[in-house]
Amino acid sequence: MNAGVILVAAGQGTRLGATQPKAFVRVAGSTVIEHAVSRAFQAADITQIIIVAPASHLREAGALVSSHARADDISVVAGGVERTHSVSAGLAALRANIEVVLVHDAARCLAPASLFDRLVAAVRDGRDAVVPGLPVTDTIKQVDGDGRVVATPDRSSLRAIQTPQAFRRAVLTRAHGSGAEATDDAALVELLGVTVEVLEGDELAFKITTAADLAHAGRILGA
Ligand code: C5P
């Protein structure tokens, strides 16, 4: 099965405090985008990557791609205001022969190839939607607008969800056709009533949000 990756990198990443969008920040000598692309292409079935970049940075993204050994298999498209719009723009650019779509946050640039492989295998085995998740170690509380606790869900039933998230292409296309918005693609698929399965996540798929996260990535890469 041909698998394609939609690498969403169109956020501004203001919490990082950098002068450029997060995906273009360098760690251990390469940009966040380049780290994500190289890991994705190490996975077995990935035949195309769509980089969804900020409209202001299409040229910069194109320059990163042009020197890549698999430049012919990488496209750059402009993202939208919300993450959901960015993913939709990526979906529209996938080749016709892509059957499995992995939606991946560039900010989770150290997610290893083995994680992509496990997710693609699960879709090949018949799942419609699979996402990586880790047990939560904090107690999570639901609060109202005034900060008062409304509920304390049983921690053992909670998972912190990561990307890449893998979908049968037709399912993801239908989910995005609904016009709903969410912070991940699995939520849109859930709205269709389609089962989403959680696979064991990977600590390396953490999201770079703050300067401390960037430093953590640098230490992992031995910088
Ligand atoms: O904002 P958040 O951390 O949830 O963003 C997750 C990923 O989605 C990031 O890689 C970011 O670049 C991407 N994104 C996007 N388009 C947006 C907002 C976020 O591609 N409009």
Short mmCIF file of C-alpha atoms and ligand atoms in Angstrom, two decimals:
data_model
loop_
_atom_site.label_atom_id
_atom_site.label_comp_id
_atom_site.label_asym_id
_atom_site.label_seq_id
_atom_site.Cartn_x
_atom_site.Cartn_y
_atom_site.Cartn_z
CA MET A 1 0.00 0.00 0.00
CA ASN A 2 1.37 3.41 -0.93
CA ALA A 3 1.40 5.74 2.04
CA GLY A 4 1.64 9.52 1.95
CA VAL A 5 2.51 11.93 4.74
CA ILE A 6 0.87 15.31 5.22
CA LEU A 7 3.42 17.19 7.29
CA VAL A 8 1.65 20.17 8.81
CA ALA A 9 4.15 22.94 9.43
CA ALA A 10 2.06 26.07 8.89
CA GLY A 11 1.68 27.16 12.52
CA GLN A 12 3.53 30.18 13.84
CA GLY A 13 4.75 28.46 17.00
CA THR A 14 4.56 31.62 19.06
CA ARG A 15 5.07 29.72 22.35
CA LEU A 16 8.62 28.92 21.22
CA GLY A 17 9.51 32.61 21.10
CA ALA A 18 11.60 32.24 17.91
CA THR A 19 11.79 34.89 15.19
CA GLN A 20 10.59 32.46 12.51
CA PRO A 21 7.87 29.77 12.34
CA LYS A 22 8.70 26.76 14.51
CA ALA A 23 9.16 24.36 11.60
CA PHE A 24 12.07 26.45 10.29
CA VAL A 25 13.96 26.59 13.59
CA ARG A 26 17.20 24.60 13.57
CA VAL A 27 18.12 21.89 16.03
CA ALA A 28 21.42 20.01 15.76
CA GLY A 29 22.14 21.71 12.43
CA SER A 30 18.89 20.94 10.58
CA THR A 31 15.44 22.51 10.55
CA VAL A 32 12.52 20.88 12.35
CA ILE A 33 11.00 20.16 8.89
CA GLU A 34 14.15 18.38 7.67
CA HIS A 35 14.28 16.15 10.76
CA ALA A 36 10.63 15.18 10.26
CA VAL A 37 11.06 14.48 6.53
CA SER A 38 14.13 12.31 7.00
CA ARG A 39 12.44 10.11 9.62
CA ALA A 40 9.27 9.75 7.54
CA PHE A 41 11.21 8.64 4.46
CA GLN A 42 13.06 6.01 6.54
CA ALA A 43 9.69 4.24 6.92
CA ALA A 44 9.04 1.45 4.41
CA ASP A 45 5.90 2.48 2.51
CA ILE A 46 6.14 6.25 2.39
CA THR A 47 6.15 7.29 -1.27
CA GLN A 48 5.11 10.95 -0.96
CA ILE A 49 5.39 13.78 1.56
CA ILE A 50 3.36 16.99 1.35
CA ILE A 51 4.83 19.79 3.42
CA VAL A 52 2.17 22.30 4.44
CA ALA A 53 4.08 25.52 5.09
CA PRO A 54 3.03 29.04 6.09
CA ALA A 55 2.05 31.04 2.98
CA SER A 56 4.83 33.47 3.96
CA HIS A 57 7.49 30.72 3.85
CA LEU A 58 6.76 28.73 0.68
CA ARG A 59 10.08 29.75 -0.87
CA GLU A 60 12.07 28.74 2.22
CA ALA A 61 10.28 25.38 2.34
CA GLY A 62 10.92 24.84 -1.36
CA ALA A 63 14.62 25.56 -0.86
CA LEU A 64 14.85 22.89 1.88
CA VAL A 65 13.20 20.37 -0.43
CA SER A 66 15.15 21.13 -3.61
CA SER A 67 18.38 19.67 -2.23
CA HIS A 68 16.74 16.49 -0.89
CA ALA A 69 17.57 13.13 -2.49
CA ARG A 70 13.84 12.42 -2.86
CA ALA A 71 12.82 15.92 -3.94
CA ASP A 72 10.53 14.47 -6.64
CA ASP A 73 8.43 12.84 -3.93
CA ILE A 74 8.00 16.03 -1.88
CA SER A 75 5.54 18.84 -2.56
CA VAL A 76 5.07 22.11 -0.73
CA VAL A 77 1.64 23.72 -0.35
CA ALA A 78 0.38 26.71 1.64
CA GLY A 79 -1.41 26.11 4.93
CA GLY A 80 -4.53 27.73 6.33
CA VAL A 81 -5.56 29.72 9.37
CA GLU A 82 -6.43 26.64 11.44
CA ARG A 83 -4.64 23.29 11.54
CA THR A 84 -7.68 21.57 9.98
CA HIS A 85 -7.44 23.88 6.94
CA SER A 86 -3.74 23.06 6.62
CA VAL A 87 -4.45 19.32 6.58
CA SER A 88 -7.20 19.79 3.96
CA ALA A 89 -4.74 21.67 1.74
CA GLY A 90 -2.31 18.76 2.08
CA LEU A 91 -4.99 16.19 1.25
CA ALA A 92 -5.75 17.99 -2.00
CA ALA A 93 -2.12 17.60 -3.11
CA LEU A 94 -1.78 13.82 -2.60
CA ARG A 95 -1.17 11.62 -5.64
CA ALA A 96 -4.05 9.42 -6.80
CA ASN A 97 -2.16 6.21 -5.88
CA ILE A 98 -1.86 7.04 -2.15
CA GLU A 99 -4.14 4.73 -0.13
CA VAL A 100 -2.92 5.38 3.43
CA VAL A 101 -2.51 8.93 4.72
CA LEU A 102 -0.43 9.82 7.76
CA VAL A 103 -1.05 13.28 9.16
CA HIS A 104 1.98 14.43 11.12
CA ASP A 105 2.84 17.58 13.07
CA ALA A 106 6.24 18.88 11.96
CA ALA A 107 6.61 19.91 15.60
CA ARG A 108 6.89 16.18 16.48
CA CYS A 109 9.95 15.96 14.26
CA LEU A 110 11.73 13.15 16.16
CA ALA A 111 8.90 10.61 15.74
CA PRO A 112 10.83 7.56 14.51
CA ALA A 113 10.30 5.56 11.30
CA SER A 114 9.31 2.52 13.38
CA LEU A 115 6.21 4.42 14.57
CA PHE A 116 5.21 5.23 10.95
CA ASP A 117 5.73 1.55 10.06
CA ARG A 118 3.53 0.27 12.90
CA LEU A 119 0.71 2.66 11.96
CA VAL A 120 0.80 1.81 8.24
CA ALA A 121 0.79 -1.90 9.10
CA ALA A 122 -2.33 -1.43 11.23
CA VAL A 123 -4.20 0.22 8.33
CA ARG A 124 -2.95 -2.49 5.98
CA ASP A 125 -4.39 -5.02 8.43
CA GLY A 126 -7.83 -3.45 8.05
CA ARG A 127 -8.11 -0.53 10.51
CA ASP A 128 -9.66 2.72 9.23
CA ALA A 129 -7.91 5.04 11.68
CA VAL A 130 -5.04 4.49 14.12
CA VAL A 131 -3.31 7.00 16.37
CA PRO A 132 -0.35 6.69 18.75
CA GLY A 133 -0.99 7.44 22.41
CA LEU A 134 0.78 7.21 25.75
CA PRO A 135 -0.75 6.75 29.21
CA VAL A 136 -1.00 10.06 31.09
CA THR A 137 1.05 10.38 34.25
CA ASP A 138 -0.63 13.54 35.58
CA THR A 139 -4.12 13.59 37.05
CA ILE A 140 -6.27 15.44 34.49
CA LYS A 141 -9.16 17.63 35.62
CA GLN A 142 -11.91 19.14 33.52
CA VAL A 143 -12.61 22.74 34.56
CA ASP A 144 -15.27 25.34 33.75
CA GLY A 145 -14.62 28.87 32.47
CA ASP A 146 -13.94 30.08 36.02
CA GLY A 147 -11.33 27.44 36.72
CA ARG A 148 -13.59 25.35 38.95
CA VAL A 149 -13.22 21.60 38.68
CA VAL A 150 -16.11 19.92 36.90
CA ALA A 151 -14.80 16.37 36.73
CA THR A 152 -11.76 14.16 37.32
CA PRO A 153 -11.77 11.45 34.63
CA ASP A 154 -10.30 8.08 35.57
CA ARG A 155 -6.64 8.40 34.57
CA SER A 156 -6.34 4.79 33.48
CA SER A 157 -8.77 5.47 30.62
CA LEU A 158 -6.87 8.51 29.30
CA ARG A 159 -4.17 8.65 26.61
CA ALA A 160 -2.04 11.58 25.44
CA ILE A 161 -2.38 11.42 21.67
CA GLN A 162 0.51 12.06 19.31
CA THR A 163 1.12 12.15 15.56
CA PRO A 164 1.58 10.66 12.99
CA GLN A 165 -2.07 9.60 12.79
CA ALA A 166 -2.84 7.08 10.05
CA PHE A 167 -6.05 6.80 8.05
CA ARG A 168 -7.49 4.97 5.10
CA ARG A 169 -7.54 7.80 2.58
CA ALA A 170 -11.27 7.62 1.82
CA VAL A 171 -12.08 7.93 5.54
CA LEU A 172 -9.90 11.00 6.07
CA THR A 173 -11.26 12.64 2.92
CA ARG A 174 -14.82 12.10 4.15
CA ALA A 175 -13.91 13.47 7.61
CA HIS A 176 -12.48 16.63 6.10
CA GLY A 177 -15.52 17.04 3.85
CA SER A 178 -17.68 17.54 6.95
CA GLY A 179 -16.40 21.09 7.45
CA ALA A 180 -15.81 20.53 11.18
CA GLU A 181 -12.61 21.70 12.90
CA ALA A 182 -10.54 19.98 15.58
CA THR A 183 -7.04 19.92 17.06
CA ASP A 184 -6.40 16.50 15.54
CA ASP A 185 -7.72 14.53 12.59
CA ALA A 186 -8.87 11.56 14.65
CA ALA A 187 -11.52 13.83 16.23
CA LEU A 188 -13.00 14.54 12.78
CA VAL A 189 -13.07 10.80 12.01
CA GLU A 190 -14.73 10.11 15.39
CA LEU A 191 -17.53 12.52 14.38
CA LEU A 192 -18.27 10.21 11.42
CA GLY A 193 -18.83 7.34 13.85
CA VAL A 194 -15.77 5.51 12.50
CA THR A 195 -13.71 3.59 15.07
CA VAL A 196 -10.32 5.12 15.90
CA GLU A 197 -7.83 2.74 17.52
CA VAL A 198 -4.98 3.85 19.77
CA LEU A 199 -1.61 2.11 19.35
CA GLU A 200 1.27 2.38 21.81
CA GLY A 201 2.91 5.78 21.19
CA ASP A 202 6.58 6.67 21.31
CA GLU A 203 8.34 9.05 23.74
CA LEU A 204 10.33 10.39 20.76
CA ALA A 205 7.12 11.68 19.18
CA PHE A 206 6.88 14.51 21.74
CA LYS A 207 5.82 17.93 20.43
CA ILE A 208 8.29 20.79 20.41
CA THR A 209 6.29 23.66 21.88
CA THR A 210 8.60 25.60 24.21
CA ALA A 211 12.31 26.47 24.29
CA ALA A 212 12.77 23.69 26.84
CA ASP A 213 11.30 21.17 24.35
CA LEU A 214 13.73 22.42 21.69
CA ALA A 215 16.63 21.96 24.10
CA HIS A 216 15.36 18.44 24.88
CA ALA A 217 15.36 17.63 21.13
CA GLY A 218 18.91 18.97 20.85
CA ARG A 219 20.09 16.72 23.68
CA ILE A 220 18.48 13.67 22.07
CA LEU A 221 20.27 14.48 18.81
CA GLY A 222 23.53 14.88 20.72
CA ALA A 223 23.93 18.56 19.89
O1 C5P B 1 -0.70 24.58 17.27
P1 C5P B 1 -0.32 23.14 17.42
O2 C5P B 1 0.88 22.94 18.28
O3 C5P B 1 -1.43 22.21 17.74
O4 C5P B 1 0.18 22.73 15.96
C1 C5P B 1 0.45 21.41 15.62
C2 C5P B 1 1.02 21.36 14.21
O5 C5P B 1 0.06 21.89 13.30
C3 C5P B 1 2.31 22.15 14.04
O6 C5P B 1 3.26 21.36 13.35
C4 C5P B 1 1.86 23.37 13.24
O7 C5P B 1 2.85 23.86 12.36
C5 C5P B 1 0.68 22.84 12.45
N1 C5P B 1 -0.29 23.88 12.09
C6 C5P B 1 -0.58 24.13 10.75
N2 C5P B 1 -1.48 25.11 10.40
C7 C5P B 1 -2.07 25.87 11.35
C8 C5P B 1 -1.80 25.62 12.72
C9 C5P B 1 -0.91 24.62 13.07
O8 C5P B 1 -0.01 23.46 9.87
N3 C5P B 1 -2.91 26.82 10.96
#
